[in-house]
């Protein structure tokens, strides 16, 4: 597979339009911060199409949504054609930045949360490096992201990882919790000689069989899946031409790497087995399927099974531009590159998916097939076709693929394991699922890995939380006031006290003294029975505590975030005026708070001092569950903020000892016979 080259390839790199030439002339770069007019979105697109290297880098760095927004501004004459886009220069110690700023009467859907001093929005970002930092590979004008040179580079990365990356081996021991094979694999041994792809059982294969895995988007459904009806057909063999493009391309890549077996979930798991038994079992070992795989091939930018791995590309949109600047303030020879903030968008849609998050986190090695180039990720190296030797985390050219870093920290910083666990779980909770009932199933492999790292009994894991830290972990908060997507409530997913019961990202930011609850125990019924890390049928949490009635009112405009504009006007019989932060799990309630007073039951759990001597108390807001039994559901988290002179009264009303804030050393500081109840939460 020879790379496709264009005539005069080297001449086409680094070609600049007249506007970009003028940018690198004069005294523009002499000041530490300055701006210069550039183009509008239409002329920028035209210039990129005509072969300007820098316009091409700018254009590909602006998201399609922003491009459409800026075109609409021009079409409606909201901005002047000659003033829409400027470039802004800013000098730093090791590099310089070239921001692309756009004038718009309304905020474009930018991925950069940055507004320049003149009110323009940053819509793209390039980096200018001295020629001494020019360590990118030899530029090839190839219009495909996969060629013979790509195969050679992948083979080189593989060899380095196997021979030189001792840390990778250590991390693989952490990620793989069980030495098992998938139930089925695709046998590719006959394909090179014109044969077919056959589905085989792994019963007769040795445990150390080398296989590749595919990470991909289903995109609402796959063009071909394994069912009870076509099982015999796939076992007999199918032509690669009968496979969807993503699957067909993955066969090509697997064979190019001299690997005989490939695992694709859609073709190796029976999708319509009785009671979903085949899927439930394979889902329970999914983490180990990827962790034991030789390499994971990711269809990173493909939206579905027909999108493929191998794409056409414009080389001018990926390779850095080498320039000879005629401007004071810059070295004569410089390199203009896309900034790393471009990369999260460059790894969508797959990077947004929950199953892919687990697959990427646990895989030994990852090969990302992106729209522009192939990227490599293992525990020791993040590299790409442009930067094949990899980059430091603090390098402005670094394209961050952070999944491996999380596990690496588990070995280098064991004292921060619980914080790391919260980071992994918080990031996962923001990922997307087609089936809401997969919320815990798609996280099971990660939970099993963390259990191994923490050396914790499997019984310590319950509905996405760890029992040793369960009181603190109960105080999870939905991320952001404006994120509101509800689960399909027809099926049970998780108890209300688990973050898995809410669709959307969450975080836990509180640490303190949690001696306000005397005892907590949790019980769950797992699916399938015996898999502590998988989906659950039901769960309950027993808390021995002293709940209080609390009255809240909304209306004091302390913040633009609605959750911070609450006040506690009464706790039991005590009249108060305490600033509160109320984080409701029901998004709609949080966004449209009732103006009338609201009465809740409140369980204080944790106290801490964010500022000086002032104490903040954090706890659960609960209410009775409908039904004959005396059970409760969680509806949110309430923080009583910055208690000062009224601390004693509030502690007494909440039936908390004044000394409880001093921590666990203040044993015996509370009257343990005081109105303690056992609350059952579901």
PDB file of N, CA and C in Angstrom, residues 386-463:
ATOM      1  N   UNK A 386       2.662  12.537  13.163  1.00  0.00           N
ATOM      2  CA  UNK A 386       3.420  13.787  13.103  1.00  0.00           C
ATOM      3  C   UNK A 386       4.527  13.810  14.143  1.00  0.00           C
ATOM      4  N   UNK A 387       4.229  13.341  15.353  1.00  0.00           N
ATOM      5  CA  UNK A 387       5.199  13.340  16.450  1.00  0.00           C
ATOM      6  C   UNK A 387       5.446  11.888  16.888  1.00  0.00           C
ATOM      7  N   UNK A 388       6.184  11.121  16.108  1.00  0.00           N
ATOM      8  CA  UNK A 388       6.307   9.673  16.356  1.00  0.00           C
ATOM      9  C   UNK A 388       7.104   9.315  17.599  1.00  0.00           C
ATOM     10  N   UNK A 389       7.944  10.229  18.073  1.00  0.00           N
ATOM     11  CA  UNK A 389       8.750   9.927  19.258  1.00  0.00           C
ATOM     12  C   UNK A 389       8.050  10.289  20.554  1.00  0.00           C
ATOM     13  N   UNK A 390       6.846  10.822  20.460  1.00  0.00           N
ATOM     14  CA  UNK A 390       6.100  11.155  21.668  1.00  0.00           C
ATOM     15  C   UNK A 390       6.498  12.496  22.233  1.00  0.00           C
ATOM     16  N   UNK A 391       5.701  12.967  23.167  1.00  0.00           N
ATOM     17  CA  UNK A 391       5.875  14.307  23.702  1.00  0.00           C
ATOM     18  C   UNK A 391       5.670  14.318  25.201  1.00  0.00           C
ATOM     19  N   UNK A 392       6.286  15.283  25.860  1.00  0.00           N
ATOM     20  CA  UNK A 392       6.095  15.459  27.299  1.00  0.00           C
ATOM     21  C   UNK A 392       4.695  15.985  27.566  1.00  0.00           C
ATOM     22  N   UNK A 393       4.195  15.702  28.779  1.00  0.00           N
ATOM     23  CA  UNK A 393       2.865  16.192  29.141  1.00  0.00           C
ATOM     24  C   UNK A 393       2.798  17.712  29.135  1.00  0.00           C
ATOM     25  N   UNK A 394       3.928  18.390  29.439  1.00  0.00           N
ATOM     26  CA  UNK A 394       3.910  19.844  29.501  1.00  0.00           C
ATOM     27  C   UNK A 394       4.281  20.484  28.164  1.00  0.00           C
ATOM     28  N   UNK A 395       4.462  19.671  27.130  1.00  0.00           N
ATOM     29  CA  UNK A 395       4.817  20.195  25.824  1.00  0.00           C
ATOM     30  C   UNK A 395       3.572  20.775  25.157  1.00  0.00           C
ATOM     31  N   UNK A 396       3.645  22.006  24.630  1.00  0.00           N
ATOM     32  CA  UNK A 396       2.461  22.605  24.002  1.00  0.00           C
ATOM     33  C   UNK A 396       1.985  21.838  22.775  1.00  0.00           C
ATOM     34  N   UNK A 397       2.834  20.965  22.204  1.00  0.00           N
ATOM     35  CA  UNK A 397       2.427  20.178  21.048  1.00  0.00           C
ATOM     36  C   UNK A 397       1.754  18.873  21.462  1.00  0.00           C
ATOM     37  N   UNK A 398       1.729  18.586  22.756  1.00  0.00           N
ATOM     38  CA  UNK A 398       1.248  17.280  23.214  1.00  0.00           C
ATOM     39  C   UNK A 398      -0.244  17.113  22.956  1.00  0.00           C
ATOM     40  N   UNK A 399      -0.600  16.011  22.340  1.00  0.00           N
ATOM     41  CA  UNK A 399      -2.018  15.684  22.118  1.00  0.00           C
ATOM     42  C   UNK A 399      -2.436  14.734  23.225  1.00  0.00           C
ATOM     43  N   UNK A 400      -3.148  15.228  24.188  1.00  0.00           N
ATOM     44  CA  UNK A 400      -3.407  14.491  25.422  1.00  0.00           C
ATOM     45  C   UNK A 400      -4.376  13.334  25.202  1.00  0.00           C
ATOM     46  N   UNK A 401      -3.903  12.131  25.446  1.00  0.00           N
ATOM     47  CA  UNK A 401      -4.764  10.947  25.511  1.00  0.00           C
ATOM     48  C   UNK A 401      -4.586  10.380  26.911  1.00  0.00           C
ATOM     49  N   UNK A 402      -5.390  10.834  27.869  1.00  0.00           N
ATOM     50  CA  UNK A 402      -5.054  10.697  29.279  1.00  0.00           C
ATOM     51  C   UNK A 402      -5.426   9.381  29.937  1.00  0.00           C
ATOM     52  N   UNK A 403      -6.048   8.452  29.231  1.00  0.00           N
ATOM     53  CA  UNK A 403      -6.565   7.282  29.929  1.00  0.00           C
ATOM     54  C   UNK A 403      -5.465   6.474  30.599  1.00  0.00           C
ATOM     55  N   UNK A 404      -4.337   6.310  29.936  1.00  0.00           N
ATOM     56  CA  UNK A 404      -3.258   5.516  30.517  1.00  0.00           C
ATOM     57  C   UNK A 404      -2.635   6.190  31.730  1.00  0.00           C
ATOM     58  N   UNK A 405      -2.628   7.518  31.728  1.00  0.00           N
ATOM     59  CA  UNK A 405      -2.018   8.260  32.832  1.00  0.00           C
ATOM     60  C   UNK A 405      -2.700   7.927  34.148  1.00  0.00           C
ATOM     61  N   UNK A 406      -3.999   7.689  34.111  1.00  0.00           N
ATOM     62  CA  UNK A 406      -4.745   7.420  35.337  1.00  0.00           C
ATOM     63  C   UNK A 406      -4.242   6.167  36.032  1.00  0.00           C
ATOM     64  N   UNK A 407      -4.053   5.081  35.271  1.00  0.00           N
ATOM     65  CA  UNK A 407      -3.563   3.850  35.884  1.00  0.00           C
ATOM     66  C   UNK A 407      -2.104   4.005  36.297  1.00  0.00           C
ATOM     67  N   UNK A 408      -1.310   4.714  35.502  1.00  0.00           N
ATOM     68  CA  UNK A 408       0.090   4.918  35.857  1.00  0.00           C
ATOM     69  C   UNK A 408       0.216   5.601  37.210  1.00  0.00           C
ATOM     70  N   UNK A 409      -0.645   6.575  37.490  1.00  0.00           N
ATOM     71  CA  UNK A 409      -0.612   7.260  38.781  1.00  0.00           C
ATOM     72  C   UNK A 409      -0.936   6.317  39.931  1.00  0.00           C
ATOM     73  N   UNK A 410      -1.696   5.259  39.656  1.00  0.00           N
ATOM     74  CA  UNK A 410      -2.044   4.327  40.726  1.00  0.00           C
ATOM     75  C   UNK A 410      -0.806   3.634  41.270  1.00  0.00           C
ATOM     76  N   UNK A 411       0.233   3.518  40.439  1.00  0.00           N
ATOM     77  CA  UNK A 411       1.479   2.903  40.899  1.00  0.00           C
ATOM     78  C   UNK A 411       2.450   3.933  41.450  1.00  0.00           C
ATOM     79  N   UNK A 412       2.492   5.112  40.842  1.00  0.00           N
ATOM     80  CA  UNK A 412       3.469   6.118  41.254  1.00  0.00           C
ATOM     81  C   UNK A 412       3.021   6.914  42.472  1.00  0.00           C
ATOM     82  N   UNK A 413       1.702   7.030  42.689  1.00  0.00           N
ATOM     83  CA  UNK A 413       1.184   7.810  43.809  1.00  0.00           C
ATOM     84  C   UNK A 413       0.118   7.014  44.567  1.00  0.00           C
ATOM     85  N   UNK A 414       0.514   5.900  45.207  1.00  0.00           N
ATOM     86  CA  UNK A 414      -0.487   5.047  45.867  1.00  0.00           C
ATOM     87  C   UNK A 414      -1.238   5.747  46.982  1.00  0.00           C
ATOM     88  N   UNK A 415      -0.641   6.791  47.560  1.00  0.00           N
ATOM     89  CA  UNK A 415      -1.320   7.506  48.644  1.00  0.00           C
ATOM     90  C   UNK A 415      -2.517   8.302  48.134  1.00  0.00           C
ATOM     91  N   UNK A 416      -2.610   8.480  46.833  1.00  0.00           N
ATOM     92  CA  UNK A 416      -3.715   9.245  46.253  1.00  0.00           C
ATOM     93  C   UNK A 416      -4.710   8.339  45.530  1.00  0.00           C
ATOM     94  N   UNK A 417      -4.746   7.072  45.907  1.00  0.00           N
ATOM     95  CA  UNK A 417      -5.568   6.116  45.176  1.00  0.00           C
ATOM     96  C   UNK A 417      -7.042   6.482  45.207  1.00  0.00           C
ATOM     97  N   UNK A 418      -7.525   6.909  46.367  1.00  0.00           N
ATOM     98  CA  UNK A 418      -8.952   7.196  46.445  1.00  0.00           C
ATOM     99  C   UNK A 418      -9.303   8.434  45.622  1.00  0.00           C
ATOM    100  N   UNK A 419      -8.431   9.435  45.646  1.00  0.00           N
ATOM    101  CA  UNK A 419      -8.647  10.614  44.800  1.00  0.00           C
ATOM    102  C   UNK A 419      -8.625  10.222  43.328  1.00  0.00           C
ATOM    103  N   UNK A 420      -7.712   9.318  42.981  1.00  0.00           N
ATOM    104  CA  UNK A 420      -7.625   8.831  41.608  1.00  0.00           C
ATOM    105  C   UNK A 420      -8.901   8.091  41.217  1.00  0.00           C
ATOM    106  N   UNK A 421      -9.420   7.286  42.131  1.00  0.00           N
ATOM    107  CA  UNK A 421     -10.671   6.559  41.893  1.00  0.00           C
ATOM    108  C   UNK A 421     -11.807   7.535  41.602  1.00  0.00           C
ATOM    109  N   UNK A 422     -11.888   8.601  42.382  1.00  0.00           N
ATOM    110  CA  UNK A 422     -12.939   9.593  42.161  1.00  0.00           C
ATOM    111  C   UNK A 422     -12.768  10.283  40.809  1.00  0.00           C
ATOM    112  N   UNK A 423     -11.516  10.506  40.420  1.00  0.00           N
ATOM    113  CA  UNK A 423     -11.251  11.142  39.127  1.00  0.00           C
ATOM    114  C   UNK A 423     -11.698  10.244  37.975  1.00  0.00           C
ATOM    115  N   UNK A 424     -11.373   8.968  38.054  1.00  0.00           N
ATOM    116  CA  UNK A 424     -11.770   8.014  37.014  1.00  0.00           C
ATOM    117  C   UNK A 424     -13.287   7.924  36.932  1.00  0.00           C
ATOM    118  N   UNK A 425     -13.911   7.780  38.090  1.00  0.00           N
ATOM    119  CA  UNK A 425     -15.363   7.612  38.132  1.00  0.00           C
ATOM    120  C   UNK A 425     -16.080   8.876  37.657  1.00  0.00           C
ATOM    121  N   UNK A 426     -15.572  10.036  38.053  1.00  0.00           N
ATOM    122  CA  UNK A 426     -16.178  11.289  37.620  1.00  0.00           C
ATOM    123  C   UNK A 426     -16.099  11.467  36.116  1.00  0.00           C
ATOM    124  N   UNK A 427     -14.938  11.136  35.531  1.00  0.00           N
ATOM    125  CA  UNK A 427     -14.794  11.254  34.076  1.00  0.00           C
ATOM    126  C   UNK A 427     -15.723  10.279  33.364  1.00  0.00           C
ATOM    127  N   UNK A 428     -15.812   9.066  33.884  1.00  0.00           N
ATOM    128  CA  UNK A 428     -16.695   8.069  33.266  1.00  0.00           C
ATOM    129  C   UNK A 428     -18.151   8.520  33.306  1.00  0.00           C
ATOM    130  N   UNK A 429     -18.557   9.115  34.400  1.00  0.00           N
ATOM    131  CA  UNK A 429     -19.970   9.469  34.566  1.00  0.00           C
ATOM    132  C   UNK A 429     -20.443  10.489  33.534  1.00  0.00           C
ATOM    133  N   UNK A 430     -19.513  11.197  32.898  1.00  0.00           N
ATOM    134  CA  UNK A 430     -19.891  12.158  31.874  1.00  0.00           C
ATOM    135  C   UNK A 430     -19.970  11.576  30.475  1.00  0.00           C
ATOM    136  N   UNK A 431     -19.694  10.279  30.337  1.00  0.00           N
ATOM    137  CA  UNK A 431     -19.717   9.643  29.019  1.00  0.00           C
ATOM    138  C   UNK A 431     -21.132   9.195  28.646  1.00  0.00           C
ATOM    139  N   UNK A 432     -21.317   8.917  27.367  1.00  0.00           N
ATOM    140  CA  UNK A 432     -22.645   8.629  26.826  1.00  0.00           C
ATOM    141  C   UNK A 432     -22.883   7.130  26.680  1.00  0.00           C
ATOM    142  N   UNK A 433     -24.138   6.739  26.867  1.00  0.00           N
ATOM    143  CA  UNK A 433     -24.564   5.353  26.705  1.00  0.00           C
ATOM    144  C   UNK A 433     -25.813   5.296  25.835  1.00  0.00           C
ATOM    145  N   UNK A 434     -25.881   4.301  24.976  1.00  0.00           N
ATOM    146  CA  UNK A 434     -27.108   4.087  24.211  1.00  0.00           C
ATOM    147  C   UNK A 434     -28.187   3.509  25.111  1.00  0.00           C
ATOM    148  N   UNK A 435     -27.797   2.550  25.965  1.00  0.00           N
ATOM    149  CA  UNK A 435     -28.717   1.928  26.912  1.00  0.00           C
ATOM    150  C   UNK A 435     -28.368   2.386  28.319  1.00  0.00           C
ATOM    151  N   UNK A 436     -29.285   3.063  28.960  1.00  0.00           N
ATOM    152  CA  UNK A 436     -29.019   3.562  30.306  1.00  0.00           C
ATOM    153  C   UNK A 436     -28.749   2.435  31.289  1.00  0.00           C
ATOM    154  N   UNK A 437     -29.291   1.249  31.025  1.00  0.00           N
ATOM    155  CA  UNK A 437     -29.092   0.120  31.935  1.00  0.00           C
ATOM    156  C   UNK A 437     -27.658  -0.399  31.914  1.00  0.00           C
ATOM    157  N   UNK A 438     -26.833   0.080  30.977  1.00  0.00           N
ATOM    158  CA  UNK A 438     -25.423  -0.329  30.925  1.00  0.00           C
ATOM    159  C   UNK A 438     -24.542   0.498  31.853  1.00  0.00           C
ATOM    160  N   UNK A 439     -25.125   1.406  32.604  1.00  0.00           N
ATOM    161  CA  UNK A 439     -24.361   2.369  33.397  1.00  0.00           C
ATOM    162  C   UNK A 439     -23.309   1.690  34.276  1.00  0.00           C
ATOM    163  N   UNK A 440     -23.682   0.671  35.023  1.00  0.00           N
ATOM    164  CA  UNK A 440     -22.736  -0.033  35.889  1.00  0.00           C
ATOM    165  C   UNK A 440     -21.995  -1.132  35.139  1.00  0.00           C
ATOM    166  N   UNK A 441     -22.635  -1.748  34.143  1.00  0.00           N
ATOM    167  CA  UNK A 441     -21.988  -2.812  33.378  1.00  0.00           C
ATOM    168  C   UNK A 441     -20.762  -2.298  32.637  1.00  0.00           C
ATOM    169  N   UNK A 442     -20.853  -1.102  32.047  1.00  0.00           N
ATOM    170  CA  UNK A 442     -19.748  -0.535  31.277  1.00  0.00           C
ATOM    171  C   UNK A 442     -18.631  -0.021  32.169  1.00  0.00           C
ATOM    172  N   UNK A 443     -18.860  -0.047  33.472  1.00  0.00           N
ATOM    173  CA  UNK A 443     -17.866   0.420  34.443  1.00  0.00           C
ATOM    174  C   UNK A 443     -17.277  -0.737  35.240  1.00  0.00           C
ATOM    175  N   UNK A 444     -17.804  -1.954  35.038  1.00  0.00           N
ATOM    176  CA  UNK A 444     -17.436  -3.092  35.876  1.00  0.00           C
ATOM    177  C   UNK A 444     -15.956  -3.435  35.773  1.00  0.00           C
ATOM    178  N   UNK A 445     -15.389  -3.393  34.565  1.00  0.00           N
ATOM    179  CA  UNK A 445     -13.979  -3.718  34.405  1.00  0.00           C
ATOM    180  C   UNK A 445     -13.081  -2.732  35.122  1.00  0.00           C
ATOM    181  N   UNK A 446     -13.438  -1.452  35.080  1.00  0.00           N
ATOM    182  CA  UNK A 446     -12.668  -0.432  35.796  1.00  0.00           C
ATOM    183  C   UNK A 446     -12.760  -0.664  37.296  1.00  0.00           C
ATOM    184  N   UNK A 447     -13.974  -0.935  37.791  1.00  0.00           N
ATOM    185  CA  UNK A 447     -14.158  -1.174  39.224  1.00  0.00           C
ATOM    186  C   UNK A 447     -13.350  -2.380  39.679  1.00  0.00           C
ATOM    187  N   UNK A 448     -13.323  -3.423  38.866  1.00  0.00           N
ATOM    188  CA  UNK A 448     -12.561  -4.622  39.215  1.00  0.00           C
ATOM    189  C   UNK A 448     -11.067  -4.308  39.276  1.00  0.00           C
ATOM    190  N   UNK A 449     -10.589  -3.481  38.335  1.00  0.00           N
ATOM    191  CA  UNK A 449      -9.184  -3.095  38.330  1.00  0.00           C
ATOM    192  C   UNK A 449      -8.839  -2.272  39.563  1.00  0.00           C
ATOM    193  N   UNK A 450      -9.696  -1.298  39.898  1.00  0.00           N
ATOM    194  CA  UNK A 450      -9.446  -0.458  41.071  1.00  0.00           C
ATOM    195  C   UNK A 450      -9.467  -1.300  42.340  1.00  0.00           C
ATOM    196  N   UNK A 451     -10.382  -2.273  42.414  1.00  0.00           N
ATOM    197  CA  UNK A 451     -10.432  -3.189  43.558  1.00  0.00           C
ATOM    198  C   UNK A 451      -9.098  -3.900  43.724  1.00  0.00           C
ATOM    199  N   UNK A 452      -8.494  -4.312  42.599  1.00  0.00           N
ATOM    200  CA  UNK A 452      -7.209  -5.007  42.669  1.00  0.00           C
ATOM    201  C   UNK A 452      -6.108  -4.069  43.140  1.00  0.00           C
ATOM    202  N   UNK A 453      -6.124  -2.830  42.652  1.00  0.00           N
ATOM    203  CA  UNK A 453      -5.106  -1.860  43.058  1.00  0.00           C
ATOM    204  C   UNK A 453      -5.235  -1.523  44.542  1.00  0.00           C
ATOM    205  N   UNK A 454      -6.473  -1.350  45.005  1.00  0.00           N
ATOM    206  CA  UNK A 454      -6.717  -1.003  46.410  1.00  0.00           C
ATOM    207  C   UNK A 454      -6.557  -2.190  47.344  1.00  0.00           C
ATOM    208  N   UNK A 455      -6.415  -3.399  46.753  1.00  0.00           N
ATOM    209  CA  UNK A 455      -6.344  -4.627  47.560  1.00  0.00           C
ATOM    210  C   UNK A 455      -7.536  -4.710  48.513  1.00  0.00           C
ATOM    211  N   UNK A 456      -8.696  -4.431  47.979  1.00  0.00           N
ATOM    212  CA  UNK A 456      -9.923  -4.363  48.764  1.00  0.00           C
ATOM    213  C   UNK A 456     -10.783  -5.585  48.479  1.00  0.00           C
ATOM    214  N   UNK A 457     -11.491  -6.137  49.475  1.00  0.00           N
ATOM    215  CA  UNK A 457     -12.419  -7.246  49.223  1.00  0.00           C
ATOM    216  C   UNK A 457     -13.485  -6.825  48.224  1.00  0.00           C
ATOM    217  N   UNK A 458     -13.900  -7.762  47.379  1.00  0.00           N
ATOM    218  CA  UNK A 458     -14.898  -7.429  46.364  1.00  0.00           C
ATOM    219  C   UNK A 458     -16.199  -6.958  46.991  1.00  0.00           C
ATOM    220  N   UNK A 459     -16.477  -7.408  48.224  1.00  0.00           N
ATOM    221  CA  UNK A 459     -17.712  -6.994  48.891  1.00  0.00           C
ATOM    222  C   UNK A 459     -17.709  -5.512  49.244  1.00  0.00           C
ATOM    223  N   UNK A 460     -16.551  -4.867  49.152  1.00  0.00           N
ATOM    224  CA  UNK A 460     -16.467  -3.445  49.486  1.00  0.00           C
ATOM    225  C   UNK A 460     -17.042  -2.554  48.390  1.00  0.00           C
ATOM    226  N   UNK A 461     -17.304  -3.114  47.227  1.00  0.00           N
ATOM    227  CA  UNK A 461     -17.842  -2.336  46.109  1.00  0.00           C
ATOM    228  C   UNK A 461     -19.344  -2.528  46.048  1.00  0.00           C
ATOM    229  N   UNK A 462     -20.080  -1.429  46.031  1.00  0.00           N
ATOM    230  CA  UNK A 462     -21.533  -1.533  46.005  1.00  0.00           C
ATOM    231  C   UNK A 462     -22.121  -0.388  45.183  1.00  0.00           C
ATOM    232  N   UNK A 463     -22.760  -0.735  44.084  1.00  0.00           N
ATOM    233  CA  UNK A 463     -23.479   0.231  43.241  1.00  0.00           C
ATOM    234  C   UNK A 463     -22.626   1.426  42.841  1.00  0.00           C
TER     235      UNK A 463
END
